[in-house]
Amino acid sequence: MYVKCGSLVDARKVFDDITERDVPSWNTILVAYRRHGCPHQALTLFHQMQRTGIQPDPFTFATILPACAKIRALEQGMNIHQRIMESGFLSDVVVANALVDMYAKCGNILKAREVFDKMSKKNVVSWNAMIAGYAQNGVLDEVLLLFREMPERNVVSWNAMVAGYSQNGFVGKALEAFKQMQLAGLKPNSTTFASILPGCAKMGALQTGMDIHQSIIEFGFLQDVLVMNALIDMYAKCGSILKARELFDKMPQRDVVSWTAIIAGYAQSGVLGEALRLFKEIPQPDAISWNAMVAGYAQNGFVEKALMAFKQMQLVGINPNSSTFATILPACAKMGALEQGIDIHQSIIECGFLLDVVVVNALIDMYAKCGSIHNAHKVFDKMPQKNVISWTAMIAGYAQNGFCKDALKFFELMKRSGTYPDHASFTCVLLACSHAGLVDEGCKYFNSMSGLFCITPTIDHYVCMVDLLGRAGYLEETLNLIIKMPIEPVLVVWTCLLAACRSHKNIGLGVFVATFLFELDPKNAATYVLLSNIYAEVGRWGEVQMVRRLMKERGIQKIPGCSWIDGHQMARAFLCRIQITPTGNLCEVGEFVLGDEDSILFSSFKACTE
């Protein structure tokens, strides 16, 4: 009763007063903690239950495995799997389904499939768990194959298809599945719409989102808070903040997610004044609301204000949660604010989040991106449980700091530890190969993605391969790879090839690629600059002037580069404007602007372009 009425504290008091606890007593409190978003506490209680000599039953295992999935505690999940086998409950379809779901959400899709294939009995939940697992891990080919094999499909099955395509950026395919679902005689529910809208938000597909909005009206879900929150988020992320606000104002009932969605929308749009005004209107701001403000300041480069909001939330009695730390640490990483990051590390220790894998992963990432790879490694070594994100953060850290071979060694260690790589892991490995010029190794890792790990390469992986081959001078091979790509190459793919043409002074291919890019996106300044540089590399100054003149005529300007200096406990940005003489031999450097209050005037100087 206390749990269902939302009073977890009272429920725990009653539980603690029980003198003789049986399995249902433990199961009830485990369910309570899991449903109230406290997976760590649920796992702690599960271990306590075993220490008291109480033997878990199938319901216990089916309850605790989702807690492992929630925090991606793969190692604990594998230990529980062993206990299930010892207890003889692996034949229980509910337990087996929870195992499949746990492995899939922890990124070990091969182990999930192994459990699925060994199941003597499967139900629609089993198939849905496996399909959702493949979808979450981006293995869309297997999603479609399994979906076609299903003996029975329900709304959840179709929702898994819709969510799989949507989460991986295939909004068009998600819409097609949405239509086929209706043709099959099944009505979409609130989860269907809440699954497809984030894909529109991620891709900035405003028109598609508006079409789905119309379907929501037709199916009568305009009063559903879950759907409305997703709609507000979609409009805000697609740049239509006024439409998001209109929907928010019309909501008859709002929850904290509604307020957070609109505040985050204004913050992401850079309208921090309105975000702050709305924040002050929230009836009872909680940690989620504060997180939105912290994220808003951080995403707009106001790290100091983000840190002030972080401190203020604690002063008003709101304890930061894992999302708070996972929001503020990337801001420090982005700005290279190592000192502030060290202070937050201390707060994490004081708040007791040093065992939270999400927080510690963000901490590793912060240290690595601030150039303190030694501290990143120290934090990693002290982790009692590591997941694929932990390993990937270290691999990325080594690659970003120039230790590319160490990054590859870490990747091999990860595989030997039993942790299966995911999309992000391979992206970092391929980047390391690219920066180190390891073409053979990069090709081997790329081919192993689908061959050994059932991971379908995404556009990010193809970008890495184009960069790898292009840097090494394999320009024809790079062009062939782009032409044969199973997915539509995006602008950055062709831009990578153009950059490679510049590096290796291949004018013919460079002009061909630039001409194609001009048709694809005539407003992209990078194409003009790269083509100009290609001509400059071989001394064809007439063509250089022609490209520059074309830029001027079309009103295209290159965004100035920006660097950061971390000093006096303050990260500052500076911009540099450089003018090149018509002969290309000398450059003149003008004023550098350092933050709002300071400026440094460098005297003009001359330097050889060599």
XYZ file of C-alpha atoms in Angstrom:
610
model
C 0.000 0.000 0.000
C 2.729 2.474 0.951
C 4.668 1.664 -2.250
C 1.641 2.124 -4.500
C 0.799 5.380 -2.711
C 4.314 6.639 -3.421
C 5.760 6.530 0.104
C 8.900 4.430 -0.217
C 10.235 5.678 3.147
C 7.179 4.354 5.052
C 7.326 1.095 3.100
C 10.940 0.621 4.143
C 10.108 1.354 7.815
C 7.476 -1.385 7.798
C 9.884 -3.786 6.094
C 12.627 -3.065 8.635
C 10.180 -3.795 11.501
C 9.405 -7.304 10.191
C 11.083 -9.752 12.594
C 10.845 -12.799 10.296
C 11.037 -11.960 6.613
C 10.104 -14.471 3.928
C 10.697 -14.371 0.163
C 7.492 -12.353 -0.603
C 8.611 -9.717 1.944
C 11.955 -9.294 0.165
C 10.347 -9.405 -3.289
C 7.909 -6.628 -2.353
C 10.629 -4.247 -1.171
C 12.836 -5.101 -4.171
C 9.952 -4.227 -6.524
C 9.426 -0.997 -4.574
C 12.999 0.214 -5.018
C 13.163 -0.841 -8.644
C 9.893 0.877 -9.581
C 10.848 4.056 -7.721
C 14.042 4.384 -9.777
C 16.487 3.139 -7.118
C 18.268 0.230 -8.854
C 21.423 0.534 -6.751
C 19.470 0.174 -3.506
C 17.547 -2.764 -4.991
C 20.799 -4.572 -5.781
C 22.151 -3.846 -2.295
C 18.993 -5.342 -0.763
C 19.232 -8.378 -3.052
C 22.744 -9.127 -1.786
C 21.556 -8.552 1.802
C 18.719 -11.021 1.204
C 21.176 -13.713 0.160
C 23.423 -13.052 3.163
C 20.476 -13.740 5.484
C 20.089 -17.193 3.928
C 16.817 -16.520 2.078
C 16.791 -18.296 -1.283
C 15.486 -16.156 -4.173
C 12.578 -17.500 -6.212
C 11.878 -16.866 -9.928
C 9.998 -13.654 -9.103
C 13.069 -12.355 -7.224
C 15.311 -12.891 -10.237
C 12.751 -11.414 -12.632
C 12.634 -8.340 -10.358
C 16.354 -7.752 -9.825
C 17.555 -8.312 -13.419
C 15.820 -5.124 -14.697
C 17.702 -3.213 -11.983
C 20.982 -4.489 -13.482
C 19.724 -3.497 -16.939
C 18.847 0.002 -15.716
C 22.399 0.817 -14.593
C 24.072 -1.475 -17.165
C 25.652 -3.543 -14.383
C 26.751 -6.353 -16.693
C 29.097 -8.054 -14.229
C 26.410 -8.245 -11.527
C 23.916 -9.451 -14.119
C 26.275 -12.243 -15.166
C 26.707 -13.289 -11.511
C 22.923 -13.406 -11.120
C 22.709 -15.467 -14.328
C 25.072 -17.996 -12.707
C 22.899 -18.074 -9.582
C 19.794 -18.653 -11.728
C 21.428 -21.667 -13.375
C 22.417 -23.071 -9.976
C 18.856 -22.614 -8.719
C 17.379 -24.368 -11.774
C 15.157 -21.443 -12.768
C 16.538 -20.942 -16.284
C 13.561 -22.820 -17.741
C 11.192 -20.197 -16.304
C 10.161 -18.086 -19.299
C 9.752 -14.888 -17.225
C 13.272 -15.227 -15.793
C 14.756 -16.043 -19.202
C 13.005 -13.013 -20.710
C 14.484 -10.780 -18.002
C 17.935 -12.248 -18.746
C 17.608 -11.512 -22.481
C 16.522 -7.951 -21.691
C 19.371 -7.443 -19.178
C 22.101 -8.623 -21.553
C 20.705 -6.565 -24.425
C 20.485 -3.359 -22.363
C 24.001 -3.929 -21.015
C 25.291 -4.059 -24.607
C 26.084 -7.796 -24.754
C 23.728 -8.633 -27.597
C 25.489 -11.919 -28.439
C 24.882 -13.259 -24.927
C 21.261 -12.085 -25.131
C 20.835 -14.045 -28.359
C 22.498 -17.102 -26.803
C 19.966 -17.115 -23.929
C 17.109 -16.516 -26.401
C 18.145 -19.393 -28.683
C 18.408 -21.824 -25.732
C 14.928 -21.046 -24.418
C 12.751 -24.166 -24.582
C 9.632 -22.017 -24.451
C 9.242 -18.543 -25.914
C 6.324 -16.161 -25.741
C 5.654 -12.829 -27.401
C 7.572 -11.085 -24.586
C 10.663 -13.185 -25.410
C 10.570 -12.118 -29.056
C 9.883 -8.490 -28.124
C 12.841 -8.434 -25.703
C 15.197 -9.785 -28.366
C 13.923 -7.419 -31.068
C 14.165 -4.433 -28.716
C 17.698 -5.553 -27.790
C 18.856 -5.657 -31.395
C 17.175 -2.301 -32.037
C 18.836 -0.648 -29.005
C 22.213 -1.941 -30.170
C 21.683 -0.775 -33.752
C 21.593 -4.259 -35.330
C 18.644 -3.396 -37.544
C 19.103 -6.231 -40.057
C 18.546 -8.779 -37.278
C 15.587 -6.757 -35.984
C 13.801 -7.163 -39.298
C 14.699 -10.863 -39.627
C 13.413 -11.698 -36.139
C 10.307 -9.586 -36.613
C 9.415 -11.557 -39.740
C 9.934 -14.863 -37.870
C 7.644 -13.937 -34.972
C 4.716 -16.358 -34.662
C 2.661 -13.649 -32.951
C 2.961 -9.861 -32.876
C 1.376 -7.305 -30.600
C 1.567 -3.534 -30.188
C 4.769 -3.895 -28.157
C 6.399 -5.758 -31.083
C 5.566 -2.961 -33.490
C 6.634 -0.330 -30.966
C 10.033 -2.046 -30.731
C 10.375 -1.771 -34.524
C 9.302 1.868 -34.529
C 11.645 2.727 -31.633
C 14.543 0.796 -33.204
C 14.387 2.719 -36.459
C 13.709 6.012 -34.684
C 16.593 5.674 -32.189
C 19.043 4.883 -34.970
C 18.070 7.854 -37.118
C 15.908 6.042 -39.694
C 12.836 8.202 -39.199
C 11.455 7.318 -42.628
C 11.552 3.582 -41.830
C 10.042 4.272 -38.414
C 7.121 6.003 -40.133
C 6.752 3.091 -42.557
C 6.574 0.654 -39.611
C 4.050 2.994 -37.979
C 1.838 2.789 -41.076
C 2.240 -0.993 -41.484
C 1.243 -1.466 -37.863
C -2.087 0.179 -38.570
C -2.548 -1.847 -41.772
C -2.062 -4.972 -39.631
C -5.087 -3.909 -37.603
C -3.264 -2.649 -34.518
C -3.842 0.804 -33.086
C -0.826 2.840 -31.949
C -0.692 3.658 -28.247
C 1.016 6.427 -26.304
C 4.308 4.478 -26.314
C 4.226 4.341 -30.129
C 4.118 8.114 -30.412
C 6.571 8.606 -27.546
C 8.975 6.277 -29.420
C 8.824 7.899 -32.831
C 8.918 11.569 -31.778
C 12.448 11.459 -30.249
C 13.731 10.242 -33.628
C 12.247 13.319 -35.290
C 13.818 15.468 -32.563
C 17.222 13.830 -33.029
C 17.186 14.297 -36.813
C 15.579 17.751 -36.741
C 12.753 16.381 -38.907
C 10.200 19.084 -38.111
C 7.767 18.356 -40.957
C 7.671 14.659 -40.077
C 7.082 15.588 -36.448
C 4.198 17.835 -37.489
C 2.650 14.961 -39.479
C 2.880 12.743 -36.379
C 1.303 15.565 -34.350
C -1.687 15.358 -36.698
C -1.903 11.575 -36.160
C -1.817 12.133 -32.387
C -4.844 14.432 -32.723
C -6.666 11.857 -34.905
C -6.046 9.010 -32.453
C -7.056 11.121 -29.445
C -3.770 11.210 -27.544
C -3.561 14.982 -27.218
C -4.462 14.751 -23.523
C -1.812 12.122 -22.777
C 0.975 13.705 -20.690
C 3.633 11.256 -21.964
C 2.815 12.053 -25.599
C 2.534 15.783 -25.006
C 5.917 15.860 -23.288
C 7.461 14.096 -26.288
C 5.765 16.581 -28.635
C 7.076 19.581 -26.702
C 10.555 18.081 -26.721
C 10.364 17.405 -30.477
C 9.265 20.949 -31.376
C 11.889 22.484 -29.074
C 14.741 20.368 -30.487
C 13.606 21.052 -34.053
C 13.935 24.799 -33.401
C 10.207 25.560 -33.127
C 10.239 26.764 -29.524
C 7.096 28.910 -29.990
C 5.068 25.837 -31.017
C 6.513 23.936 -28.051
C 5.414 26.778 -25.757
C 1.945 26.853 -27.319
C 1.461 23.143 -26.525
C 2.850 23.582 -23.033
C 0.442 26.446 -22.294
C -2.536 24.359 -23.498
C -1.747 21.309 -21.334
C -4.553 20.753 -18.791
C -2.170 18.746 -16.612
C 1.588 19.040 -16.380
C 4.154 16.964 -14.578
C 7.769 17.769 -13.786
C 8.803 16.309 -17.165
C 6.553 18.846 -18.945
C 8.207 21.755 -17.137
C 11.656 20.285 -17.702
C 10.998 19.756 -21.433
C 10.013 23.388 -22.053
C 12.792 24.768 -19.827
C 15.326 22.558 -21.617
C 13.858 23.698 -24.944
C 14.393 27.370 -24.138
C 17.863 26.613 -22.766
C 18.866 24.664 -25.885
C 17.600 27.557 -28.021
C 19.803 29.939 -26.044
C 16.826 31.779 -24.513
C 18.148 31.406 -20.985
C 16.158 34.346 -19.585
C 12.838 32.677 -20.370
C 14.167 29.316 -19.179
C 15.025 30.906 -15.833
C 11.655 32.673 -15.594
C 9.788 29.395 -16.180
C 12.046 27.618 -13.724
C 10.992 30.070 -11.008
C 7.317 29.270 -11.771
C 7.614 25.507 -11.189
C 5.406 24.629 -8.213
C 7.971 22.268 -6.699
C 11.275 22.187 -8.575
C 13.090 18.903 -8.081
C 16.486 17.576 -9.091
C 15.294 17.023 -12.687
C 14.231 20.684 -13.021
C 17.532 21.884 -11.589
C 19.356 19.546 -13.962
C 17.622 21.240 -16.895
C 18.954 24.635 -15.776
C 22.444 23.260 -15.145
C 22.393 21.661 -18.601
C 21.045 24.860 -20.191
C 23.910 26.963 -18.863
C 26.459 24.253 -19.645
C 25.279 23.693 -23.231
C 25.447 27.418 -23.960
C 28.998 27.717 -22.674
C 28.186 29.336 -19.321
C 30.142 26.866 -17.230
C 30.449 29.293 -14.296
C 26.666 29.789 -14.182
C 26.163 26.038 -14.500
C 28.452 25.545 -11.526
C 26.612 28.272 -9.586
C 23.268 26.549 -10.297
C 24.866 23.267 -9.220
C 25.857 24.816 -5.875
C 22.576 26.696 -5.438
C 20.454 23.551 -5.822
C 22.350 22.058 -2.871
C 21.865 25.230 -0.804
C 18.061 24.986 -1.203
C 18.135 21.378 -0.015
C 18.003 19.539 -3.371
C 20.634 16.837 -3.477
C 22.300 16.356 -6.867
C 21.574 12.998 -8.459
C 23.548 10.992 -10.989
C 22.037 13.021 -13.866
C 23.257 16.258 -12.260
C 26.842 15.042 -12.177
C 26.486 13.455 -15.619
C 25.386 16.907 -16.906
C 27.938 19.168 -15.236
C 31.011 17.001 -15.872
C 30.710 17.096 -19.705
C 30.509 20.903 -19.449
C 33.839 20.946 -17.622
C 35.208 18.536 -20.234
C 34.026 20.726 -23.103
C 35.645 23.842 -21.639
C 38.785 22.090 -20.410
C 37.940 23.287 -16.888
C 40.040 20.744 -15.012
C 40.070 22.558 -11.652
C 36.280 22.762 -11.545
C 36.124 19.104 -12.560
C 38.365 18.157 -9.641
C 36.045 20.082 -7.265
C 33.039 18.180 -8.649
C 34.948 14.920 -8.186
C 35.161 15.807 -4.495
C 31.396 16.510 -4.407
C 30.752 13.107 -5.981
C 32.720 11.467 -3.173
C 30.840 13.475 -0.521
C 27.427 12.672 -2.046
C 28.224 8.964 -2.250
C 28.044 8.575 -6.037
C 31.500 7.089 -6.510
C 29.897 3.677 -7.087
C 27.438 5.013 -9.680
C 28.727 3.741 -13.007
C 27.071 6.566 -15.015
C 28.682 9.263 -12.850
C 32.101 7.603 -12.819
C 31.985 7.187 -16.603
C 31.364 10.939 -16.933
C 34.246 11.555 -14.523
C 36.617 9.443 -16.639
C 35.484 11.297 -19.754
C 36.042 14.687 -18.077
C 39.588 13.866 -16.985
C 40.444 12.426 -20.403
C 39.085 15.420 -22.335
C 40.897 17.812 -19.979
C 44.145 16.042 -20.879
C 44.546 14.306 -17.506
C 44.609 10.747 -18.833
C 46.526 9.606 -15.738
C 43.649 10.656 -13.447
C 41.150 9.087 -15.845
C 43.014 5.788 -15.589
C 43.146 6.018 -11.767
C 39.365 6.493 -11.591
C 38.847 3.628 -14.049
C 41.063 1.236 -12.067
C 39.114 1.925 -8.852
C 35.715 1.150 -10.423
C 34.214 -1.956 -8.782
C 32.064 -2.496 -11.871
C 32.840 -1.418 -15.394
C 30.545 -1.443 -18.403
C 31.102 -0.875 -22.095
C 30.811 2.913 -21.625
C 33.601 2.854 -19.017
C 35.941 1.037 -21.388
C 34.930 3.213 -24.337
C 35.597 6.405 -22.351
C 39.154 5.215 -21.687
C 39.687 4.173 -25.315
C 38.436 7.594 -26.462
C 40.626 9.313 -23.866
C 43.795 7.595 -25.049
C 42.944 8.290 -28.705
C 42.123 11.977 -28.062
C 45.377 12.496 -26.163
C 47.518 10.970 -28.911
C 48.093 7.533 -27.313
C 46.486 5.686 -30.210
C 48.277 2.367 -29.747
C 47.340 2.398 -26.051
C 43.727 2.940 -27.142
C 43.891 -0.217 -29.269
C 45.490 -2.177 -26.413
C 42.660 -1.061 -24.152
C 40.135 -2.244 -26.746
C 41.707 -5.702 -26.718
C 41.670 -5.706 -22.893
C 37.982 -4.830 -22.978
C 37.200 -7.812 -25.197
C 39.256 -10.138 -22.990
C 37.330 -8.899 -19.934
C 34.112 -10.233 -21.470
C 32.702 -6.772 -22.238
C 31.358 -6.611 -25.770
C 32.063 -3.434 -27.755
C 29.214 -1.297 -29.056
C 28.892 1.313 -31.815
C 30.712 3.978 -29.809
C 33.596 1.615 -28.971
C 34.242 0.943 -32.634
C 33.982 4.636 -33.486
C 36.767 5.402 -30.968
C 38.911 2.504 -32.192
C 38.573 3.564 -35.814
C 39.446 7.157 -34.885
C 42.562 5.887 -33.097
C 43.562 3.903 -36.189
C 42.954 6.961 -38.357
C 45.089 9.282 -36.216
C 47.889 6.706 -36.026
C 47.720 5.861 -39.734
C 47.017 2.169 -39.011
C 45.133 1.303 -42.187
C 45.325 -2.500 -41.974
C 44.244 -2.525 -38.324
C 41.394 -0.098 -39.045
C 40.094 -2.251 -41.897
C 40.318 -5.349 -39.683
C 38.300 -3.722 -36.899
C 35.753 -2.337 -39.363
C 35.196 -5.767 -40.934
C 34.906 -7.421 -37.502
C 31.926 -5.223 -36.569
C 29.390 -7.167 -38.588
C 31.460 -10.345 -38.916
C 32.116 -11.006 -35.200
C 29.874 -8.686 -33.205
C 26.679 -8.402 -35.288
C 26.972 -4.595 -35.311
C 25.801 -2.847 -38.464
C 28.179 0.044 -39.307
C 26.538 3.462 -39.097
C 27.423 6.687 -40.867
C 29.878 7.528 -38.053
C 31.903 4.403 -38.783
C 31.967 5.137 -42.503
C 33.160 8.676 -41.762
C 36.009 7.188 -39.707
C 36.941 4.797 -42.533
C 36.872 7.582 -45.115
C 39.107 9.660 -42.841
C 41.451 6.690 -42.247
C 41.879 5.822 -45.929
C 41.983 9.461 -46.996
C 44.686 10.446 -44.495
C 46.791 7.505 -45.690
C 46.492 8.613 -49.305
C 44.225 5.810 -50.557
C 42.003 8.277 -52.404
C 40.615 5.930 -55.057
C 39.798 3.324 -52.409
C 38.106 6.043 -50.366
C 35.961 7.087 -53.318
C 34.978 3.456 -53.974
C 34.015 2.999 -50.322
C 31.750 6.061 -50.464
C 30.105 4.909 -53.696
C 29.436 1.421 -52.257
C 28.109 2.620 -48.881
C 24.733 0.966 -48.085
C 23.506 4.238 -46.557
C 23.303 7.683 -48.106
C 26.631 9.490 -47.549
C 26.205 12.732 -45.627
C 28.022 15.999 -46.243
C 30.864 15.242 -43.826
C 31.801 12.058 -45.740
C 32.507 13.980 -48.952
C 34.171 16.786 -46.974
C 36.590 14.241 -45.453
C 37.515 13.069 -48.947
C 38.004 16.681 -50.072
C 40.296 17.306 -47.081
C 42.309 14.218 -48.062
C 42.619 15.561 -51.621
C 44.081 18.732 -50.156
C 46.563 16.845 -47.962
C 47.763 14.746 -50.891
C 47.514 17.547 -53.515
C 45.131 15.626 -55.784
C 43.619 18.494 -57.770
C 41.599 16.399 -60.216
C 39.659 14.438 -57.623
C 39.488 17.485 -55.345
C 37.763 19.614 -57.990
C 35.375 16.728 -58.783
C 34.400 16.310 -55.101
C 34.126 20.084 -54.551
C 31.827 20.441 -57.569
C 29.610 17.702 -56.156
C 29.596 19.384 -52.713
C 28.652 22.742 -54.257
C 25.522 21.066 -55.630
C 24.829 19.249 -52.362
C 25.227 22.311 -50.114
C 26.233 25.546 -51.888
C 26.318 27.461 -48.567
C 28.909 25.268 -46.840
C 32.007 27.427 -46.253
C 34.289 24.415 -45.658
C 34.049 23.344 -49.318
C 35.213 26.746 -50.575
C 38.057 26.956 -48.061
C 39.307 23.430 -48.814
C 39.148 23.948 -52.574
C 40.969 27.250 -52.195
C 43.654 25.533 -50.136
C 44.026 22.758 -52.713
C 44.792 25.361 -55.379
C 47.101 27.238 -52.985
C 49.093 24.063 -52.227
C 50.215 23.912 -55.880
C 50.592 27.667 -56.362
C 47.550 28.255 -58.583
C 46.782 31.677 -57.098
C 44.412 32.695 -59.866
C 42.050 29.874 -58.930
C 42.504 30.761 -55.243
C 41.295 34.304 -55.926
C 38.435 32.936 -58.042
C 37.168 30.727 -55.184
C 37.520 33.579 -52.654
C 35.652 35.915 -55.000
C 32.894 33.309 -55.394
C 32.572 33.104 -51.596
C 32.243 36.874 -51.369
C 29.636 37.032 -54.141
C 27.542 34.349 -52.439
C 27.860 35.953 -49.004
C 29.580 32.944 -47.449
C 31.801 33.451 -44.427
C 33.935 30.964 -42.574
C 33.194 30.822 -38.830
C 36.394 31.819 -36.995
C 38.218 29.081 -35.109
C 38.016 29.206 -31.312
C 40.445 27.983 -28.687
C 40.268 27.841 -24.911
C 42.695 28.851 -22.191
C 42.136 27.535 -18.657
C 43.664 29.911 -16.141
C 42.888 31.719 -12.865
C 40.053 29.207 -12.290
C 38.331 30.541 -15.408
C 38.088 29.091 -18.898
C 38.333 31.798 -21.581
C 37.866 31.667 -25.324
C 39.917 33.541 -27.884
C 39.411 34.079 -31.591
C 42.105 34.731 -34.155
C 41.753 36.492 -37.505
C 44.531 35.888 -40.010
C 44.991 37.661 -43.325
C 47.085 36.124 -46.097
C 48.807 38.331 -48.635
C 48.045 37.811 -52.339
C 51.390 36.056 -52.779
C 50.559 33.670 -49.969
C 53.939 34.118 -48.307
C 53.149 36.291 -45.283
C 50.408 36.420 -42.691
C 49.354 39.244 -40.396
C 47.667 38.552 -37.059
C 45.324 41.102 -35.539
C 43.449 41.364 -32.245
C 42.652 38.356 -30.059
C 39.509 38.650 -27.950
C 39.695 36.836 -24.616
C 36.281 36.619 -22.928
C 33.887 39.438 -22.077
C 36.194 41.585 -19.957
C 39.694 40.911 -21.169
C 41.404 41.364 -24.479
C 44.943 40.775 -25.568
C 46.361 42.834 -28.400
C 49.130 41.024 -30.184
C 51.434 43.202 -32.229
C 51.483 42.381 -35.903
C 54.130 39.916 -36.866
C 55.268 38.129 -39.984
C 55.789 34.414 -40.372
C 56.722 32.158 -43.261
C 53.833 29.961 -44.390
C 56.301 27.109 -44.641
